[in-house]
mmCIF file with all atom_site columns, C-alpha atoms in Angstrom:
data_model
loop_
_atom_site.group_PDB
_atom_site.id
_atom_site.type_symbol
_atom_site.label_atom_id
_atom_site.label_alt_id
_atom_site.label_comp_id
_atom_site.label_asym_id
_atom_site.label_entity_id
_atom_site.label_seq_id
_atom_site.pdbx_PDB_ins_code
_atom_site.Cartn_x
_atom_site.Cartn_y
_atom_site.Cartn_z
_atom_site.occupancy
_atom_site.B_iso_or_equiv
_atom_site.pdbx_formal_charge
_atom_site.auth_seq_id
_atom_site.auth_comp_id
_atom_site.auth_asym_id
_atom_site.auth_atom_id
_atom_site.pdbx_PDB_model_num
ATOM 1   C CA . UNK Y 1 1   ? -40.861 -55.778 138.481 1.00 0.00 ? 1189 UNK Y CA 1
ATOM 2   C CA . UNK Y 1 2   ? -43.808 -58.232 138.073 1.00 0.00 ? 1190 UNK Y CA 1
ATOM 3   C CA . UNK Y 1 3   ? -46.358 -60.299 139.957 1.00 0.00 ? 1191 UNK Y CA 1
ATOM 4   C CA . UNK Y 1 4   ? -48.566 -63.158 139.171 1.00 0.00 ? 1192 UNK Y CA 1
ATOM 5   C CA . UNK Y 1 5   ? -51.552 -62.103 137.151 1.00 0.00 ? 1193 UNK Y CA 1
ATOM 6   C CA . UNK Y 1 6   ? -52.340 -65.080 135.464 1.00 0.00 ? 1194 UNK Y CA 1
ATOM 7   C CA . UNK Y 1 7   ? -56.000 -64.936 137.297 1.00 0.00 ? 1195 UNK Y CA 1
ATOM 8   C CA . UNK Y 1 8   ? -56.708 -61.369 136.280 1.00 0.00 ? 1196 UNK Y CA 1
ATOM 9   C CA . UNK Y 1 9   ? -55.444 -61.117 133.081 1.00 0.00 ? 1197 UNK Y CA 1
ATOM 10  C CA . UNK Y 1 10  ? -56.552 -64.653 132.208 1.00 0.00 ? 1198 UNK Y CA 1
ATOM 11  C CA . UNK Y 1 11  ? -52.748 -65.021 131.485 1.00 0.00 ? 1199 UNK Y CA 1
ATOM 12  C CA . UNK Y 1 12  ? -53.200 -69.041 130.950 1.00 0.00 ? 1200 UNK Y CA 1
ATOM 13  C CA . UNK Y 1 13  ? -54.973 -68.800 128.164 1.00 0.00 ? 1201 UNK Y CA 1
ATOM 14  C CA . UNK Y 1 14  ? -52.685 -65.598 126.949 1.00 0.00 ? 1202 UNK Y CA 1
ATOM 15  C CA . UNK Y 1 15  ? -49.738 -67.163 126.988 1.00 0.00 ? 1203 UNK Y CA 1
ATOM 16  C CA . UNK Y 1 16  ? -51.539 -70.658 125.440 1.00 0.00 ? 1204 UNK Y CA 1
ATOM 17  C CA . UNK Y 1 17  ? -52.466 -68.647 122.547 1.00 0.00 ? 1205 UNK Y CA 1
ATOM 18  C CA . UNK Y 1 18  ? -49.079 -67.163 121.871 1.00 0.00 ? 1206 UNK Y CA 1
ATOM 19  C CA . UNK Y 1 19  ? -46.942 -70.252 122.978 1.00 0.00 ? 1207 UNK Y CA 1
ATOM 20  C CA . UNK Y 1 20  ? -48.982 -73.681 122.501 1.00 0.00 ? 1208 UNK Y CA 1
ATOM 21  C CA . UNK Y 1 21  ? -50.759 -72.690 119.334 1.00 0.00 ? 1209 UNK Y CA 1
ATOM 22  C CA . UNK Y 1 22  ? -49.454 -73.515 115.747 1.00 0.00 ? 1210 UNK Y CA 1
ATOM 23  C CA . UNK Y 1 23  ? -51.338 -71.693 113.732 1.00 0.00 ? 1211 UNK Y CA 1
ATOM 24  C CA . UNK Y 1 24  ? -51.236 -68.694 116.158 1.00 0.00 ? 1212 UNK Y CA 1
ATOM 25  C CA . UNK Y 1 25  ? -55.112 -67.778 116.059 1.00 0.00 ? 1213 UNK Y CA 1
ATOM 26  C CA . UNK Y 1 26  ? -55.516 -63.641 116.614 1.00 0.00 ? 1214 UNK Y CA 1
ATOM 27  C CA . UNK Y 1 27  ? -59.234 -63.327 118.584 1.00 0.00 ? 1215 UNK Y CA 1
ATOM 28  C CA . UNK Y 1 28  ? -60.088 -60.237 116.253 1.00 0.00 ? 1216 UNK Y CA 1
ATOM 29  C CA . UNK Y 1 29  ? -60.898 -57.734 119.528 1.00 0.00 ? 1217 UNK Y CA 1
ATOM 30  C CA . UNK Y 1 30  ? -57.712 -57.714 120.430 1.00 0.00 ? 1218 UNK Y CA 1
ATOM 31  C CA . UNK Y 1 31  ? -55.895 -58.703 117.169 1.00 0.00 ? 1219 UNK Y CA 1
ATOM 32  C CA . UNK Y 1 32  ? -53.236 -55.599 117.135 1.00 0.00 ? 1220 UNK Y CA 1
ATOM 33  C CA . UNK Y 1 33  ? -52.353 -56.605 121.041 1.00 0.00 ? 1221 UNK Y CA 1
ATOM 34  C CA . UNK Y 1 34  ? -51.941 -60.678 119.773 1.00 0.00 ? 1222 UNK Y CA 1
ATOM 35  C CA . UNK Y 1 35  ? -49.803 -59.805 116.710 1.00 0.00 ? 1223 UNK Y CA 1
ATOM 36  C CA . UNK Y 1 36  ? -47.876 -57.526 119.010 1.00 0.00 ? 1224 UNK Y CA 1
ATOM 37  C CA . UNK Y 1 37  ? -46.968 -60.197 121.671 1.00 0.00 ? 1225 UNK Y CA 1
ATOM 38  C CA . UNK Y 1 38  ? -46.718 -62.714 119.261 1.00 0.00 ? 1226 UNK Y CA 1
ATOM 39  C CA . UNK Y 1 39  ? -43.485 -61.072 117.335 1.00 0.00 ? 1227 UNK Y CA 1
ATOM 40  C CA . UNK Y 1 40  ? -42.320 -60.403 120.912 1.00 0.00 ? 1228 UNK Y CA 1
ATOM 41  C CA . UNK Y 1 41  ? -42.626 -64.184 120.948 1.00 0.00 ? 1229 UNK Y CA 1
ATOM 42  C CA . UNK Y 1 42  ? -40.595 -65.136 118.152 1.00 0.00 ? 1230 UNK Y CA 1
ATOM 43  C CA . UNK Y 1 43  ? -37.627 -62.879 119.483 1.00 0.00 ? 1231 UNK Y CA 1
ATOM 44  C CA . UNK Y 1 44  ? -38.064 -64.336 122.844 1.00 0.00 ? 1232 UNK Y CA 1
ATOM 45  C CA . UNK Y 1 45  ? -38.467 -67.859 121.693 1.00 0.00 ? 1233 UNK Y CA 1
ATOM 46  C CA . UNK Y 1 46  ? -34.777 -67.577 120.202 1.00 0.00 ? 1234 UNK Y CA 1
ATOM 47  C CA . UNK Y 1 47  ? -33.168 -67.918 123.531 1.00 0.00 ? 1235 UNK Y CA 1
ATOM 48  C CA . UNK Y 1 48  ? -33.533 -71.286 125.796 1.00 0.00 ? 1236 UNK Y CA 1
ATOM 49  C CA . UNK Y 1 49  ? -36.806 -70.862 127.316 1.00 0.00 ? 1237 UNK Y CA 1
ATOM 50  C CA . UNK Y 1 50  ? -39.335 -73.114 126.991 1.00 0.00 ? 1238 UNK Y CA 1
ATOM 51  C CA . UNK Y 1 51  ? -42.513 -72.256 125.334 1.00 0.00 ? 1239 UNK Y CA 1
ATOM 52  C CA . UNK Y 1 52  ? -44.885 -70.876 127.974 1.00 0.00 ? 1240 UNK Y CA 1
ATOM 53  C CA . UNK Y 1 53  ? -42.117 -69.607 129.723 1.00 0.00 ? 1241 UNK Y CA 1
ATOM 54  C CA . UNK Y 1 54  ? -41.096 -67.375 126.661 1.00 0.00 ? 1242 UNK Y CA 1
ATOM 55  C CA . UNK Y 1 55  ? -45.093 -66.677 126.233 1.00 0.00 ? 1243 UNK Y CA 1
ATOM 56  C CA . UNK Y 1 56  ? -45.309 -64.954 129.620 1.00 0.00 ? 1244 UNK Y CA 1
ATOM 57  C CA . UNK Y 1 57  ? -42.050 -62.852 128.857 1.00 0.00 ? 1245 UNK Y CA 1
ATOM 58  C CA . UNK Y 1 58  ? -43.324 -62.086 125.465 1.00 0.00 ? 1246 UNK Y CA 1
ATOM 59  C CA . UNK Y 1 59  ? -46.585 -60.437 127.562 1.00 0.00 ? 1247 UNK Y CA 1
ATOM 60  C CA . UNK Y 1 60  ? -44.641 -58.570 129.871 1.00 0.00 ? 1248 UNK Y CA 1
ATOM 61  C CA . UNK Y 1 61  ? -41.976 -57.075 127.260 1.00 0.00 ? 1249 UNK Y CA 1
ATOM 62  C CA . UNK Y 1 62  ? -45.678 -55.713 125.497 1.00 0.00 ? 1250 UNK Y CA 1
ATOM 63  C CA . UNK Y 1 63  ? -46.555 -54.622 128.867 1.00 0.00 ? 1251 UNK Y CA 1
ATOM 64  C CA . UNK Y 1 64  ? -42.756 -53.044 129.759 1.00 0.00 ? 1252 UNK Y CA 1
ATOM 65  C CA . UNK Y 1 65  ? -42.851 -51.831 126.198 1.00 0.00 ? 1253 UNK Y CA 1
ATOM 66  C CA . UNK Y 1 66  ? -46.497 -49.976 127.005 1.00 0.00 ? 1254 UNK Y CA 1
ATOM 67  C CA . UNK Y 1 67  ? -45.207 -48.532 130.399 1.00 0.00 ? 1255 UNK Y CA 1
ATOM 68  C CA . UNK Y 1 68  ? -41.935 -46.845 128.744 1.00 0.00 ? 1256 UNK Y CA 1
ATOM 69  C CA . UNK Y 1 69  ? -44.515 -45.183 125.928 1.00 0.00 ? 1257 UNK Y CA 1
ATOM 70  C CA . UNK Y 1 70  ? -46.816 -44.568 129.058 1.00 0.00 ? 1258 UNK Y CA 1
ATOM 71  C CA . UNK Y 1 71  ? -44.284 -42.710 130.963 1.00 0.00 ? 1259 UNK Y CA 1
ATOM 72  C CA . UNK Y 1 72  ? -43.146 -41.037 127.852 1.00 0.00 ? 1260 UNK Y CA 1
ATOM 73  C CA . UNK Y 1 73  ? -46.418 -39.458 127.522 1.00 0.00 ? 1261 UNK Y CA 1
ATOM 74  C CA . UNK Y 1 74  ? -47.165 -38.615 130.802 1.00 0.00 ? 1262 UNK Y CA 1
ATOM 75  C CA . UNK Y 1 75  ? -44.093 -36.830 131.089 1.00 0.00 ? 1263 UNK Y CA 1
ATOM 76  C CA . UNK Y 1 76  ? -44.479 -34.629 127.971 1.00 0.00 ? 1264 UNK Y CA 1
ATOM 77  C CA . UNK Y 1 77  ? -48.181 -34.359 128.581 1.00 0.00 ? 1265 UNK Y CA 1
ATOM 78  C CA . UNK Y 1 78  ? -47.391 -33.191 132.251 1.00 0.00 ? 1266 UNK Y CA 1
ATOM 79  C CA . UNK Y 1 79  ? -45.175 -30.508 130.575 1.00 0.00 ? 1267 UNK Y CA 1
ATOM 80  C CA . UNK Y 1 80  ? -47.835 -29.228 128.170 1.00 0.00 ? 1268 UNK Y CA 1
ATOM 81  C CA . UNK Y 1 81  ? -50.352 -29.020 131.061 1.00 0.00 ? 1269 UNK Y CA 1
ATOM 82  C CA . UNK Y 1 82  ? -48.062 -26.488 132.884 1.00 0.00 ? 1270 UNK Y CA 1
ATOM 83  C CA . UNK Y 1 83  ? -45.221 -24.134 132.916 1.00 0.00 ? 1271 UNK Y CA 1
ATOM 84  C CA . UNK Y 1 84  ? -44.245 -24.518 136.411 1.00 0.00 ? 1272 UNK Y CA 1
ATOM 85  C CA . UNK Y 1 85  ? -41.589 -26.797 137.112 1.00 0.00 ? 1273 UNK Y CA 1
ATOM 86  C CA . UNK Y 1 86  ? -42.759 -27.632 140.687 1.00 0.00 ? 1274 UNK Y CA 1
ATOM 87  C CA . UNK Y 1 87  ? -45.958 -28.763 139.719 1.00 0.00 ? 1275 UNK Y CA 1
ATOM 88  C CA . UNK Y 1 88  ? -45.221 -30.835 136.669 1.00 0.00 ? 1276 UNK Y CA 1
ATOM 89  C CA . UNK Y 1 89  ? -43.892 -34.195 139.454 1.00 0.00 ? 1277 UNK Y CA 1
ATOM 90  C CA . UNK Y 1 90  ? -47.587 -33.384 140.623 1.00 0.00 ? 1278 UNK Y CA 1
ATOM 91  C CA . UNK Y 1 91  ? -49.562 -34.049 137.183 1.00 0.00 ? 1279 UNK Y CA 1
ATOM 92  C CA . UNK Y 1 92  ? -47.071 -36.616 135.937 1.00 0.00 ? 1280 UNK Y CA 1
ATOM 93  C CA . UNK Y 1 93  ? -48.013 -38.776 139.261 1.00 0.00 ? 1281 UNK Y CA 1
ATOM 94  C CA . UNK Y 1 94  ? -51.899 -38.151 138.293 1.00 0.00 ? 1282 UNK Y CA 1
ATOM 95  C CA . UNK Y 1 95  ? -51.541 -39.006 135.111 1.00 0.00 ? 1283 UNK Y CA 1
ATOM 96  C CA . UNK Y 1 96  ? -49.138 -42.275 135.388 1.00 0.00 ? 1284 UNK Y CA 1
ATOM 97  C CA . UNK Y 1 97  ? -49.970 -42.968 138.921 1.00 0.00 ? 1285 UNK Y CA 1
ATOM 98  C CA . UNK Y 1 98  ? -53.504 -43.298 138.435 1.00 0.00 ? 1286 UNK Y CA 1
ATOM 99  C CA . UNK Y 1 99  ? -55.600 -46.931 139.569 1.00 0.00 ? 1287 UNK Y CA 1
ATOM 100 C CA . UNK Y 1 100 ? -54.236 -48.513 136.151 1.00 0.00 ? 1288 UNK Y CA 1
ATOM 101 C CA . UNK Y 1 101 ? -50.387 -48.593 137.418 1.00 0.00 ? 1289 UNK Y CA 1
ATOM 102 C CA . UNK Y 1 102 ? -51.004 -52.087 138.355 1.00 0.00 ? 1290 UNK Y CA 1
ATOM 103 C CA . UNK Y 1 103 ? -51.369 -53.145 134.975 1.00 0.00 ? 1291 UNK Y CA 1
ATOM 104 C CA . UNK Y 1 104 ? -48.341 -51.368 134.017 1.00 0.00 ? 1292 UNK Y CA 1
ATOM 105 C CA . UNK Y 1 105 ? -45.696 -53.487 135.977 1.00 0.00 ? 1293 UNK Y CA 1
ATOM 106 C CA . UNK Y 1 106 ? -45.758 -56.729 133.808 1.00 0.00 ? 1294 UNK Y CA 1
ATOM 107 C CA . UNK Y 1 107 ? -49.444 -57.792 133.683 1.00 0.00 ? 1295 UNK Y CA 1
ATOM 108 C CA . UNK Y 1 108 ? -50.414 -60.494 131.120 1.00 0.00 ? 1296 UNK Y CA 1
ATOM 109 C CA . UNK Y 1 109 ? -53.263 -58.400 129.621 1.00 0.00 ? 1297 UNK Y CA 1
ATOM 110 C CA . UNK Y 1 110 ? -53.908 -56.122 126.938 1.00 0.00 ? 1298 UNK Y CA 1
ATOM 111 C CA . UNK Y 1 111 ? -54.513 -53.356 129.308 1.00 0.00 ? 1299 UNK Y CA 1
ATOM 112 C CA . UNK Y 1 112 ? -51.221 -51.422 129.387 1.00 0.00 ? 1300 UNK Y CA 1
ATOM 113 C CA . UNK Y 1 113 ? -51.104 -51.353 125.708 1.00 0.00 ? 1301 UNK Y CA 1
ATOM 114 C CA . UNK Y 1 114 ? -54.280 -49.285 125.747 1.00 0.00 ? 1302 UNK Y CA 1
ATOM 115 C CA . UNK Y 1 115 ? -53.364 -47.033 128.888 1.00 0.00 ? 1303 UNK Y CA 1
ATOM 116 C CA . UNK Y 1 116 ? -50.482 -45.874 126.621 1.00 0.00 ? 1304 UNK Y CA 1
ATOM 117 C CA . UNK Y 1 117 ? -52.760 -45.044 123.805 1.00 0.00 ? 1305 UNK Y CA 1
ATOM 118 C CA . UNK Y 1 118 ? -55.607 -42.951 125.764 1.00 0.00 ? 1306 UNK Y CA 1
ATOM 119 C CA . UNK Y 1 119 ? -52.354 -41.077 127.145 1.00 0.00 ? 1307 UNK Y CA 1
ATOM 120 C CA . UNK Y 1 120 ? -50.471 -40.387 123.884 1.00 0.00 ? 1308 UNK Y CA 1
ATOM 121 C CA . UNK Y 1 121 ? -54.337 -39.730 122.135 1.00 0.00 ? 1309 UNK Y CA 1
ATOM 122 C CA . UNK Y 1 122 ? -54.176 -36.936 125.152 1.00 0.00 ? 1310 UNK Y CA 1
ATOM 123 C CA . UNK Y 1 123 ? -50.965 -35.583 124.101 1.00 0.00 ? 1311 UNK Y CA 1
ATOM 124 C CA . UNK Y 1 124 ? -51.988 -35.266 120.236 1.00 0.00 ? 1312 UNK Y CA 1
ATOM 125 C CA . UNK Y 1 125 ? -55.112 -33.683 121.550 1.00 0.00 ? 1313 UNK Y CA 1
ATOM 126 C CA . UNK Y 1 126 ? -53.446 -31.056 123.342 1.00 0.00 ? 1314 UNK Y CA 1
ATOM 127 C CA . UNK Y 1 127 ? -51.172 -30.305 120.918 1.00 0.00 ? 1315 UNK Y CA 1
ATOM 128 C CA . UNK Y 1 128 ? -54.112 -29.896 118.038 1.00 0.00 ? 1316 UNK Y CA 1
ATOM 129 C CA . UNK Y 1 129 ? -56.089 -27.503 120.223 1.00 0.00 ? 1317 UNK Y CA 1
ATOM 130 C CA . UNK Y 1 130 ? -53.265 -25.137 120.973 1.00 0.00 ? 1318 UNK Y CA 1
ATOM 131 C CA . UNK Y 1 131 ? -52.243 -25.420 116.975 1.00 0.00 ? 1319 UNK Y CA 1
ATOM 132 C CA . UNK Y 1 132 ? -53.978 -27.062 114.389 1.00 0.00 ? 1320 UNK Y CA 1
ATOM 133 C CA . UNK Y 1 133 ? -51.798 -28.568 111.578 1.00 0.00 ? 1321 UNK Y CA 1
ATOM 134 C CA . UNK Y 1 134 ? -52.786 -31.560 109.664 1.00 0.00 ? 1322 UNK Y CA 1
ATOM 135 C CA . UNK Y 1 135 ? -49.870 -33.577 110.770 1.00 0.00 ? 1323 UNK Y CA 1
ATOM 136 C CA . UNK Y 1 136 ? -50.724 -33.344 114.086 1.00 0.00 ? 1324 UNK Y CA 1
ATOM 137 C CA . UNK Y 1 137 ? -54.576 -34.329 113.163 1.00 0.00 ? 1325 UNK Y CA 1
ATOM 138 C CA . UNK Y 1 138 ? -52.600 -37.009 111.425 1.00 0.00 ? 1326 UNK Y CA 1
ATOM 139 C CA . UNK Y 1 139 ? -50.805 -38.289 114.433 1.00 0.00 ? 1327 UNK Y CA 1
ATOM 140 C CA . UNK Y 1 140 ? -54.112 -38.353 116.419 1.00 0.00 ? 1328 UNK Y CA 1
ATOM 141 C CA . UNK Y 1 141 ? -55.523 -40.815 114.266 1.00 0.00 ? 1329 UNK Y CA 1
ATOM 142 C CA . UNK Y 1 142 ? -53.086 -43.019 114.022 1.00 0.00 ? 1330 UNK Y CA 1
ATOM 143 C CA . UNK Y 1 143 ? -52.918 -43.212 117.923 1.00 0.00 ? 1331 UNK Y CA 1
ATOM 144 C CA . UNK Y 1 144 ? -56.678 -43.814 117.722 1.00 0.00 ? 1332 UNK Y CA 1
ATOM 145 C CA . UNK Y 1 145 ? -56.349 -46.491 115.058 1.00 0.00 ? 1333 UNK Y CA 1
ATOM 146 C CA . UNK Y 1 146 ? -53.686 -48.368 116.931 1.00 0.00 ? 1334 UNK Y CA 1
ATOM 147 C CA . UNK Y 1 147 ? -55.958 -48.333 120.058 1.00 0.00 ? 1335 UNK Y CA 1
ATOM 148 C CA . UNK Y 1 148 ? -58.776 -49.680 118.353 1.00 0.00 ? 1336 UNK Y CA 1
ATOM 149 C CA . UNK Y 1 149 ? -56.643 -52.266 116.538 1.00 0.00 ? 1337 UNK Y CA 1
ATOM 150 C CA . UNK Y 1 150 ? -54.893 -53.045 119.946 1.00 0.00 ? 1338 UNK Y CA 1
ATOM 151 C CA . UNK Y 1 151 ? -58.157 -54.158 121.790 1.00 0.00 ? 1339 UNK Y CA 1
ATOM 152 C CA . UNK Y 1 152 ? -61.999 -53.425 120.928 1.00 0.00 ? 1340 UNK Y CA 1
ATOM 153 C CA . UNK Y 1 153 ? -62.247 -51.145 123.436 1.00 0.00 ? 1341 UNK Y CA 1
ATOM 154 C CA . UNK Y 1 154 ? -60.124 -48.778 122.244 1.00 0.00 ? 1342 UNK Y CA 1
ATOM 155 C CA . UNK Y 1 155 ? -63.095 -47.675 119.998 1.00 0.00 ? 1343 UNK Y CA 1
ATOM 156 C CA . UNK Y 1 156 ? -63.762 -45.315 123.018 1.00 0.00 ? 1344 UNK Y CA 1
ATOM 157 C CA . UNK Y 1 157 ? -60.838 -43.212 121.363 1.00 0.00 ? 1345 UNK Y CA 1
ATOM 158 C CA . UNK Y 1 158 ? -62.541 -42.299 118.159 1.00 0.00 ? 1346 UNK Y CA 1
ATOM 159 C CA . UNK Y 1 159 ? -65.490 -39.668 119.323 1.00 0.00 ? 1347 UNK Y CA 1
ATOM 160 C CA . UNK Y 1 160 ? -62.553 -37.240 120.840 1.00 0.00 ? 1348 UNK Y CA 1
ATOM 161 C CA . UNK Y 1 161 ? -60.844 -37.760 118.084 1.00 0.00 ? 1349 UNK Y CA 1
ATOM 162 C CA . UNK Y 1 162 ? -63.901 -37.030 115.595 1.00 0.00 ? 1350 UNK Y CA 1
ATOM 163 C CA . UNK Y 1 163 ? -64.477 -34.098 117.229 1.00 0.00 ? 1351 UNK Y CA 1
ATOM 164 C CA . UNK Y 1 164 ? -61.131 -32.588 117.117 1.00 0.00 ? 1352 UNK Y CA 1
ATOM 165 C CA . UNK Y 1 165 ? -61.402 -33.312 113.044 1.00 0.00 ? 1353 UNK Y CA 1
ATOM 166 C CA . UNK Y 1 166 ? -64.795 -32.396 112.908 1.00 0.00 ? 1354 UNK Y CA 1
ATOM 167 C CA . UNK Y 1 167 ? -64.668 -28.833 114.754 1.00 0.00 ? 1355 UNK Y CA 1
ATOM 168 C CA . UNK Y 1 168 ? -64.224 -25.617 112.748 1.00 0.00 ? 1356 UNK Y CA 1
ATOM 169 C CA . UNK Y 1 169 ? -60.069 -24.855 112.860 1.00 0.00 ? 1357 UNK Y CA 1
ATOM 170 C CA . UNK Y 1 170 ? -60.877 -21.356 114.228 1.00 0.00 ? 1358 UNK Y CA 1
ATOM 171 C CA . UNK Y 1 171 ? -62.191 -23.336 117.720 1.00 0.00 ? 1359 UNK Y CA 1
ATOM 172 C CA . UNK Y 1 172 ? -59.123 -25.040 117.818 1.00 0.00 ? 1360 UNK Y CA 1
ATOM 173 C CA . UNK Y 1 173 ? -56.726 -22.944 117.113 1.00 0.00 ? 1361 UNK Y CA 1
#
């Protein structure tokens, strides 16, 4: 699965950054997403592809790679949201259904890298307010830090996730 999204995703200069560069230059808000892609690129780049053409399959394995941890945590998150097995197809299509699911079938972006960190930020959320242990406060952050590192953006991750460290225990327990 794929289409063309070299206009949204400004995949030209994407895949002229990972594949036409030497020095590979990281732009430093979305460094974590670059470095990413770019070791996808070196594994791609062994086979007999030419150099954009193993670019724009290094993208899409980081955007394949983001949809498997995407469905992995909208499966488990559907799950934790409710103990009836009939409704659980229900949430999982809300939650991995939703209007990013474009991005999520091959899109040269950094997009699908962050979808799967606001969902797996959600799962570690859930889990802390239902029992608080410090390696699952643990886990939260280091979802939040890889979001931020994948793309600037992900900053929007770190007031949940002060708030869940930052609450008295007794609230979230």
């Amino acid at each position: 699965i794929g289409y063309d999204s070299f206009v949204y995703g400004g995949g030209n200069l994407r895949v002229a950054q990972i594949a036409q560069a030497d020095p590979i230059v990281h732009r430093w808000w979305e460094f974590g997403a670059s470095v990413v892609v770019t070791l996808f690129y070196k594994i791609v780049s062994f086979s007999d592809m030419k150099d954009t053409a193993a670019g724009a399959m290094a993208w899409r394995l980081y955007a394949y790679c983001a949809t498997a941890l995407s469905i992995w945590a909208s499966l488990r998150l559907s799950k934790m949201l409710t103990d009836t097995a009939h409704l659980r197809p229900f949430i999982f299509a809300i939650l991995f259904a939703g209007p990013h699911l474009l991005a999520m079938t091959g899109l040269i972006a950094v997009e699908p890298g962050l979808v799967a960190a606001f969902l797996w930020q959600a799962v570690w959320l859930h889990r802390l307010t239902h029992e608080y242990t410090p390696a699952r406060l643990a886990a939260l952050w280091i979802v939040t830090l890889i979001g931020v590192m994948l793309h600037w953006s992900g900053v929007i991750l770190v007031p949940p996730a002060l708030l869940a460290s930052l609450s008295p225990r007794s609230r979230l327990s």
